[in-house]
Amino acid sequence: MTLTIGIDVGGTKVAGGVVDEHGNVLASNRRPTPADDPAGTRDTIVEVAAELVAQYPQATAIGIGAAAWIDATGSTVLFAPNLAWRDEPLRDYVTKAIGLPTVLENDANVAAWAEFRFGVARHADSMVMITVGTGIGGAIVTNGGLWRGANGIAAELGHIQSVPDGHPCGCGRLGCLEQYASGNALVRFGRAGARQEPERAAALLALAGGDPLAITGRQITEAARAGDGVAMDAFAQVGYWLGVALADLAQSLDPQMMVIGGGVIDAGPLLMGPIERAYRDQLANRNRFPVAEVHAARMGNAAGVAGAADLARRG
């Protein structure tokens, strides 16, 4: 049995695990991310990895999935929006510190790889994945491998334009998908709806103490499950924009499968229903041709660790 270590680096936590060739996590640990301290974050990764190697000295490699742009060689973190890294040579640092070969990859690519190898897309040979959390990430698997692009930063699907001259995005563009289909967008839609139609947002406002500006994503999900009209509308809007984006990607890439991942999919049918309706409506005139099915991701919180470890196994 071949064991490798996967490490999932986010803005709040560094999670690690020892993973077998079937994607099973045999041991795990985690530390808070010192996000404002590049050296501290780097050393936290080393601590997590070293602890796991001590438990399983037969581990052969380390994979790291980071919420960041990774260079074409897979060695350097070019930029991380929620961490202080800038041009950080992370791969070689971890390799030297632990003494094991290390693979460095973007977190959305790692999550998609986990779904491709062990999850909902394990029987496909091509897929597109959109990860929906606070922001939006993306990944493309084609011909059985990740497509990273010429510079290592392909599939930034949150920054394709949905609305010309729309809401400003942190990337510098206007109207990016991230501004209409992320967790942040869900909250913005919910707050706006509660201000405009408080009578349809009774359950949502009750959860927020009557203050529209205090509404959170969790409250929108809870209220929508209880039938709150404004909360359900917020999911419908996010689902619509995701469905439109998936239809564009289907026309461009023609994958076997579309996968939606990230924390927001915990809402289940509240989100997946509007996505699938918008996707089918957008492609209604393509009914003479096969179209990729849309599925929710299955790997959950294990995706980052399992995907990173499997990429390390492959070198």
Short mmCIF file of C-alpha atoms in Angstrom, two decimals:
data_model
loop_
_atom_site.label_atom_id
_atom_site.label_comp_id
_atom_site.label_asym_id
_atom_site.label_seq_id
_atom_site.Cartn_x
_atom_site.Cartn_y
_atom_site.Cartn_z
CA MET A 1 0.00 0.00 0.00
CA THR A 2 1.40 3.37 -1.07
CA LEU A 3 0.83 6.23 1.35
CA THR A 4 1.24 9.92 0.62
CA ILE A 5 0.51 13.08 2.57
CA GLY A 6 -1.96 15.73 1.44
CA ILE A 7 -2.05 19.24 2.88
CA ASP A 8 -4.90 21.69 2.29
CA VAL A 9 -3.87 25.31 2.91
CA GLY A 10 -6.63 27.88 3.30
CA GLY A 11 -7.03 31.30 4.84
CA THR A 12 -8.02 29.95 8.25
CA LYS A 13 -6.56 26.45 8.55
CA VAL A 14 -3.81 24.12 7.37
CA ALA A 15 -5.25 20.59 7.27
CA GLY A 16 -3.19 17.50 6.60
CA GLY A 17 -3.79 13.82 6.14
CA VAL A 18 -2.15 10.51 5.29
CA VAL A 19 -3.96 9.03 2.29
CA ASP A 20 -3.87 5.61 0.65
CA GLU A 21 -4.19 4.89 -3.07
CA HIS A 22 -7.99 4.60 -2.76
CA GLY A 23 -8.40 8.09 -1.35
CA ASN A 24 -8.95 6.96 2.25
CA VAL A 25 -7.62 9.37 4.88
CA LEU A 26 -5.88 7.22 7.51
CA ALA A 27 -4.76 10.01 9.84
CA SER A 28 -5.32 13.75 9.94
CA ASN A 29 -4.31 16.90 11.78
CA ARG A 30 -4.73 20.65 11.45
CA ARG A 31 -3.38 23.98 12.64
CA PRO A 32 -4.67 27.56 12.37
CA THR A 33 -3.19 29.46 9.43
CA PRO A 34 -1.11 32.51 10.42
CA ALA A 35 -2.38 34.15 7.25
CA ASP A 36 -0.55 37.47 7.69
CA ASP A 37 2.82 35.79 8.20
CA PRO A 38 4.28 34.12 5.07
CA ALA A 39 7.12 32.42 6.96
CA GLY A 40 4.74 31.34 9.71
CA THR A 41 2.34 29.79 7.21
CA ARG A 42 5.20 28.00 5.49
CA ASP A 43 6.45 26.63 8.79
CA THR A 44 2.96 25.58 9.85
CA ILE A 45 2.76 23.45 6.70
CA VAL A 46 6.08 21.85 7.63
CA GLU A 47 4.84 21.16 11.17
CA VAL A 48 1.68 19.48 9.89
CA ALA A 49 3.65 17.38 7.41
CA ALA A 50 6.34 16.43 9.93
CA GLU A 51 3.77 15.23 12.46
CA LEU A 52 2.14 12.99 9.86
CA VAL A 53 5.48 11.62 8.65
CA ALA A 54 6.34 10.74 12.24
CA GLN A 55 3.11 8.71 12.44
CA TYR A 56 3.56 7.10 9.02
CA PRO A 57 7.28 7.08 8.11
CA GLN A 58 6.49 4.95 5.05
CA ALA A 59 4.84 7.96 3.36
CA THR A 60 6.59 8.61 0.06
CA ALA A 61 5.60 12.14 -1.01
CA ILE A 62 3.74 15.32 -0.02
CA GLY A 63 1.07 17.16 -1.99
CA ILE A 64 0.00 20.70 -1.12
CA GLY A 65 -3.18 22.38 -2.32
CA ALA A 66 -3.11 26.14 -1.72
CA ALA A 67 -5.70 28.85 -2.28
CA ALA A 68 -3.31 30.65 -4.59
CA TRP A 69 -1.97 31.06 -8.09
CA ILE A 70 0.86 28.60 -8.69
CA ASP A 71 3.50 29.10 -11.37
CA ALA A 72 3.83 26.90 -14.46
CA THR A 73 6.61 24.81 -12.90
CA GLY A 74 4.47 24.00 -9.85
CA SER A 75 7.14 25.31 -7.49
CA THR A 76 6.19 28.86 -6.49
CA VAL A 77 3.12 30.54 -5.03
CA LEU A 78 2.81 33.61 -7.24
CA PHE A 79 -0.02 35.26 -5.32
CA ALA A 80 -2.54 34.27 -2.67
CA PRO A 81 -5.53 36.58 -2.11
CA ASN A 82 -6.17 35.45 1.47
CA LEU A 83 -2.57 34.79 2.51
CA ALA A 84 0.49 37.03 2.58
CA TRP A 85 2.45 34.93 0.09
CA ARG A 86 4.01 36.69 -2.89
CA ASP A 87 6.47 34.73 -5.07
CA GLU A 88 6.96 32.14 -2.32
CA PRO A 89 9.17 29.14 -3.35
CA LEU A 90 7.06 26.80 -1.25
CA ARG A 91 7.62 23.45 -2.95
CA ASP A 92 11.39 23.38 -2.56
CA TYR A 93 11.22 24.68 1.00
CA VAL A 94 8.93 21.84 2.10
CA THR A 95 10.95 19.26 0.16
CA LYS A 96 14.15 20.36 1.93
CA ALA A 97 12.53 20.60 5.37
CA ILE A 98 10.82 17.18 5.30
CA GLY A 99 13.05 15.26 2.92
CA LEU A 100 10.22 14.02 0.68
CA PRO A 101 9.36 15.03 -2.90
CA THR A 102 6.61 17.64 -2.86
CA VAL A 103 3.93 18.66 -5.36
CA LEU A 104 2.32 22.13 -5.19
CA GLU A 105 -1.06 22.85 -6.79
CA ASN A 106 -3.98 25.28 -6.70
CA ASP A 107 -6.73 24.32 -4.24
CA ALA A 108 -9.53 24.14 -6.83
CA ASN A 109 -7.39 21.87 -9.02
CA VAL A 110 -6.74 19.64 -6.02
CA ALA A 111 -10.44 19.42 -5.13
CA ALA A 112 -11.35 18.64 -8.74
CA TRP A 113 -8.69 15.94 -8.90
CA ALA A 114 -10.17 14.31 -5.80
CA GLU A 115 -13.60 14.21 -7.45
CA PHE A 116 -12.07 12.89 -10.67
CA ARG A 117 -10.13 10.13 -8.96
CA PHE A 118 -12.39 9.14 -6.07
CA GLY A 119 -15.64 11.09 -6.23
CA VAL A 120 -18.53 11.86 -8.50
CA ALA A 121 -16.42 12.05 -11.70
CA ARG A 122 -14.36 8.90 -11.13
CA HIS A 123 -15.80 7.23 -14.26
CA ALA A 124 -15.28 10.27 -16.53
CA ASP A 125 -12.22 11.23 -18.53
CA SER A 126 -13.04 14.95 -18.70
CA MET A 127 -14.78 17.35 -16.36
CA VAL A 128 -15.19 20.98 -15.41
CA MET A 129 -15.53 21.86 -11.75
CA ILE A 130 -16.68 25.15 -10.23
CA THR A 131 -16.06 25.55 -6.51
CA VAL A 132 -18.50 27.91 -4.83
CA GLY A 133 -17.46 29.37 -1.50
CA THR A 134 -16.77 32.91 -0.36
CA GLY A 135 -15.45 33.34 -3.91
CA ILE A 136 -15.40 31.03 -6.91
CA GLY A 137 -12.66 28.73 -8.14
CA GLY A 138 -12.49 26.38 -11.06
CA ALA A 139 -10.64 23.45 -12.57
CA ILE A 140 -10.59 21.52 -15.84
CA VAL A 141 -9.65 17.88 -16.29
CA THR A 142 -9.19 16.71 -19.86
CA ASN A 143 -7.63 13.56 -21.35
CA GLY A 144 -7.26 12.23 -17.83
CA GLY A 145 -5.13 15.10 -16.50
CA LEU A 146 -5.40 18.60 -15.08
CA TRP A 147 -5.26 21.42 -17.60
CA ARG A 148 -3.08 24.10 -16.01
CA GLY A 149 -2.57 26.38 -19.00
CA ALA A 150 0.63 27.92 -20.33
CA ASN A 151 1.36 29.84 -17.13
CA GLY A 152 -0.14 27.48 -14.55
CA ILE A 153 -3.20 29.61 -13.79
CA ALA A 154 -5.88 28.24 -16.13
CA ALA A 155 -9.53 27.79 -15.14
CA GLU A 156 -9.99 30.90 -12.99
CA LEU A 157 -13.67 30.46 -13.73
CA GLY A 158 -14.81 32.92 -11.09
CA HIS A 159 -13.36 35.67 -13.24
CA ILE A 160 -15.10 35.02 -16.51
CA GLN A 161 -17.44 37.92 -17.20
CA SER A 162 -21.14 37.34 -16.57
CA VAL A 163 -22.47 40.92 -16.70
CA PRO A 164 -20.75 43.57 -18.84
CA ASP A 165 -20.14 46.69 -16.73
CA GLY A 166 -21.48 44.81 -13.70
CA HIS A 167 -20.30 44.80 -10.09
CA PRO A 168 -16.58 45.53 -9.64
CA CYS A 169 -14.49 42.49 -8.76
CA GLY A 170 -11.34 42.26 -6.67
CA CYS A 171 -9.47 41.07 -9.76
CA GLY A 172 -9.96 44.49 -11.36
CA ARG A 173 -12.65 43.53 -13.89
CA LEU A 174 -16.35 44.31 -13.88
CA GLY A 175 -19.18 41.78 -13.77
CA CYS A 176 -17.21 38.62 -12.97
CA LEU A 177 -19.12 35.43 -12.19
CA GLU A 178 -17.76 35.61 -8.64
CA GLN A 179 -19.81 38.75 -8.08
CA TYR A 180 -23.06 36.98 -8.98
CA ALA A 181 -22.67 33.34 -7.97
CA SER A 182 -20.44 33.10 -4.88
CA GLY A 183 -21.24 32.90 -1.19
CA ASN A 184 -20.67 36.63 -0.98
CA ALA A 185 -23.14 37.18 -3.82
CA LEU A 186 -25.71 35.01 -2.04
CA VAL A 187 -25.45 37.25 1.01
CA ARG A 188 -25.70 40.40 -1.10
CA PHE A 189 -28.84 39.11 -2.83
CA GLY A 190 -30.37 38.10 0.51
CA ARG A 191 -29.68 41.43 2.16
CA ALA A 192 -30.99 43.41 -0.80
CA GLY A 193 -34.16 41.33 -0.97
CA ALA A 194 -34.80 41.70 2.76
CA ARG A 195 -34.52 45.49 2.49
CA GLN A 196 -36.78 45.68 -0.55
CA GLU A 197 -39.40 43.08 0.45
CA PRO A 198 -39.30 42.65 4.22
CA GLU A 199 -42.71 40.98 4.22
CA ARG A 200 -41.31 38.11 2.09
CA ALA A 201 -38.22 37.86 4.29
CA ALA A 202 -39.90 37.39 7.66
CA ALA A 203 -38.06 34.17 8.52
CA LEU A 204 -34.73 35.49 7.27
CA LEU A 205 -35.03 38.77 9.17
CA ALA A 206 -36.03 36.94 12.33
CA LEU A 207 -32.80 34.95 12.16
CA ALA A 208 -30.83 38.18 11.66
CA GLY A 209 -32.46 40.03 14.56
CA GLY A 210 -34.42 42.25 12.17
CA ASP A 211 -31.31 43.80 10.60
CA PRO A 212 -30.84 43.11 6.86
CA LEU A 213 -27.15 43.99 7.13
CA ALA A 214 -26.66 41.22 9.72
CA ILE A 215 -27.86 38.48 7.35
CA THR A 216 -25.34 35.66 6.78
CA GLY A 217 -25.08 32.83 4.29
CA ARG A 218 -25.99 30.24 6.93
CA GLN A 219 -29.11 32.20 7.81
CA ILE A 220 -30.13 32.36 4.15
CA THR A 221 -29.78 28.59 3.87
CA GLU A 222 -31.79 28.00 7.05
CA ALA A 223 -34.51 30.44 6.01
CA ALA A 224 -34.72 29.01 2.49
CA ARG A 225 -35.21 25.52 3.90
CA ALA A 226 -38.11 26.97 5.91
CA GLY A 227 -39.67 28.41 2.73
CA ASP A 228 -38.63 32.07 3.12
CA GLY A 229 -39.30 33.75 -0.24
CA VAL A 230 -36.37 36.14 -0.27
CA ALA A 231 -33.90 33.46 0.82
CA MET A 232 -35.14 31.11 -1.90
CA ASP A 233 -34.86 33.95 -4.44
CA ALA A 234 -31.23 34.50 -3.41
CA PHE A 235 -30.43 30.88 -4.19
CA ALA A 236 -32.36 31.13 -7.46
CA GLN A 237 -30.24 34.09 -8.56
CA VAL A 238 -26.95 32.41 -7.67
CA GLY A 239 -28.12 29.20 -9.37
CA TYR A 240 -29.14 31.08 -12.50
CA TRP A 241 -25.74 32.67 -12.98
CA LEU A 242 -23.93 29.39 -12.31
CA GLY A 243 -26.17 27.61 -14.82
CA VAL A 244 -25.45 30.23 -17.48
CA ALA A 245 -21.70 29.94 -16.85
CA LEU A 246 -21.84 26.14 -17.07
CA ALA A 247 -23.70 26.36 -20.37
CA ASP A 248 -20.98 28.62 -21.77
CA LEU A 249 -18.33 26.19 -20.58
CA ALA A 250 -20.21 23.26 -22.10
CA GLN A 251 -20.25 25.05 -25.45
CA SER A 252 -16.54 25.85 -25.17
CA LEU A 253 -15.11 22.64 -23.73
CA ASP A 254 -17.72 19.87 -24.19
CA PRO A 255 -16.68 17.89 -21.08
CA GLN A 256 -18.27 14.64 -19.98
CA MET A 257 -19.31 16.06 -16.63
CA MET A 258 -19.89 19.35 -14.81
CA VAL A 259 -19.29 19.34 -11.05
CA ILE A 260 -20.27 21.96 -8.49
CA GLY A 261 -18.25 21.92 -5.27
CA GLY A 262 -17.47 24.18 -2.33
CA GLY A 263 -19.26 25.02 0.87
CA VAL A 264 -22.36 26.54 -0.72
CA ILE A 265 -23.46 23.16 -2.14
CA ASP A 266 -24.39 22.11 1.39
CA ALA A 267 -27.68 23.79 0.48
CA GLY A 268 -28.40 20.82 -1.80
CA PRO A 269 -31.49 21.17 -4.03
CA LEU A 270 -31.92 24.83 -3.06
CA LEU A 271 -28.86 25.54 -5.22
CA MET A 272 -28.59 22.55 -7.54
CA GLY A 273 -32.20 22.87 -8.73
CA PRO A 274 -31.82 26.44 -10.09
CA ILE A 275 -28.40 25.58 -11.56
CA GLU A 276 -29.76 22.62 -13.51
CA ARG A 277 -32.83 24.54 -14.75
CA ALA A 278 -30.78 27.48 -16.00
CA TYR A 279 -28.21 25.15 -17.57
CA ARG A 280 -30.86 23.17 -19.47
CA ASP A 281 -32.72 26.33 -20.53
CA GLN A 282 -29.52 27.85 -21.92
CA LEU A 283 -28.81 24.72 -23.94
CA ALA A 284 -32.40 23.96 -25.01
CA ASN A 285 -31.59 24.25 -28.71
CA ARG A 286 -28.73 21.77 -28.41
CA ASN A 287 -31.11 18.89 -27.78
CA ARG A 288 -29.85 16.93 -30.78
CA PHE A 289 -26.44 16.61 -29.15
CA PRO A 290 -25.35 15.09 -25.84
CA VAL A 291 -24.69 17.57 -23.05
CA ALA A 292 -22.64 17.03 -19.89
CA GLU A 293 -24.64 16.22 -16.77
CA VAL A 294 -24.33 18.54 -13.77
CA HIS A 295 -23.50 16.91 -10.42
CA ALA A 296 -22.76 18.04 -6.88
CA ALA A 297 -19.32 17.13 -5.56
CA ARG A 298 -19.16 14.19 -3.13
CA MET A 299 -15.76 14.36 -1.47
CA GLY A 300 -16.65 17.19 0.92
CA ASN A 301 -13.98 18.41 3.33
CA ALA A 302 -11.68 15.50 2.42
CA ALA A 303 -11.26 16.71 -1.17
CA GLY A 304 -8.29 19.01 -0.58
CA VAL A 305 -6.25 16.48 1.36
CA ALA A 306 -7.15 13.46 -0.81
CA GLY A 307 -6.60 15.29 -4.09
CA ALA A 308 -3.26 16.75 -3.04
CA ALA A 309 -2.03 13.39 -1.79
CA ASP A 310 -3.00 11.64 -5.01
CA LEU A 311 -1.25 14.25 -7.13
CA ALA A 312 1.86 13.72 -4.97
CA ARG A 313 1.62 9.98 -5.63
CA ARG A 314 1.75 10.71 -9.35
CA GLY A 315 4.66 13.08 -9.01
#
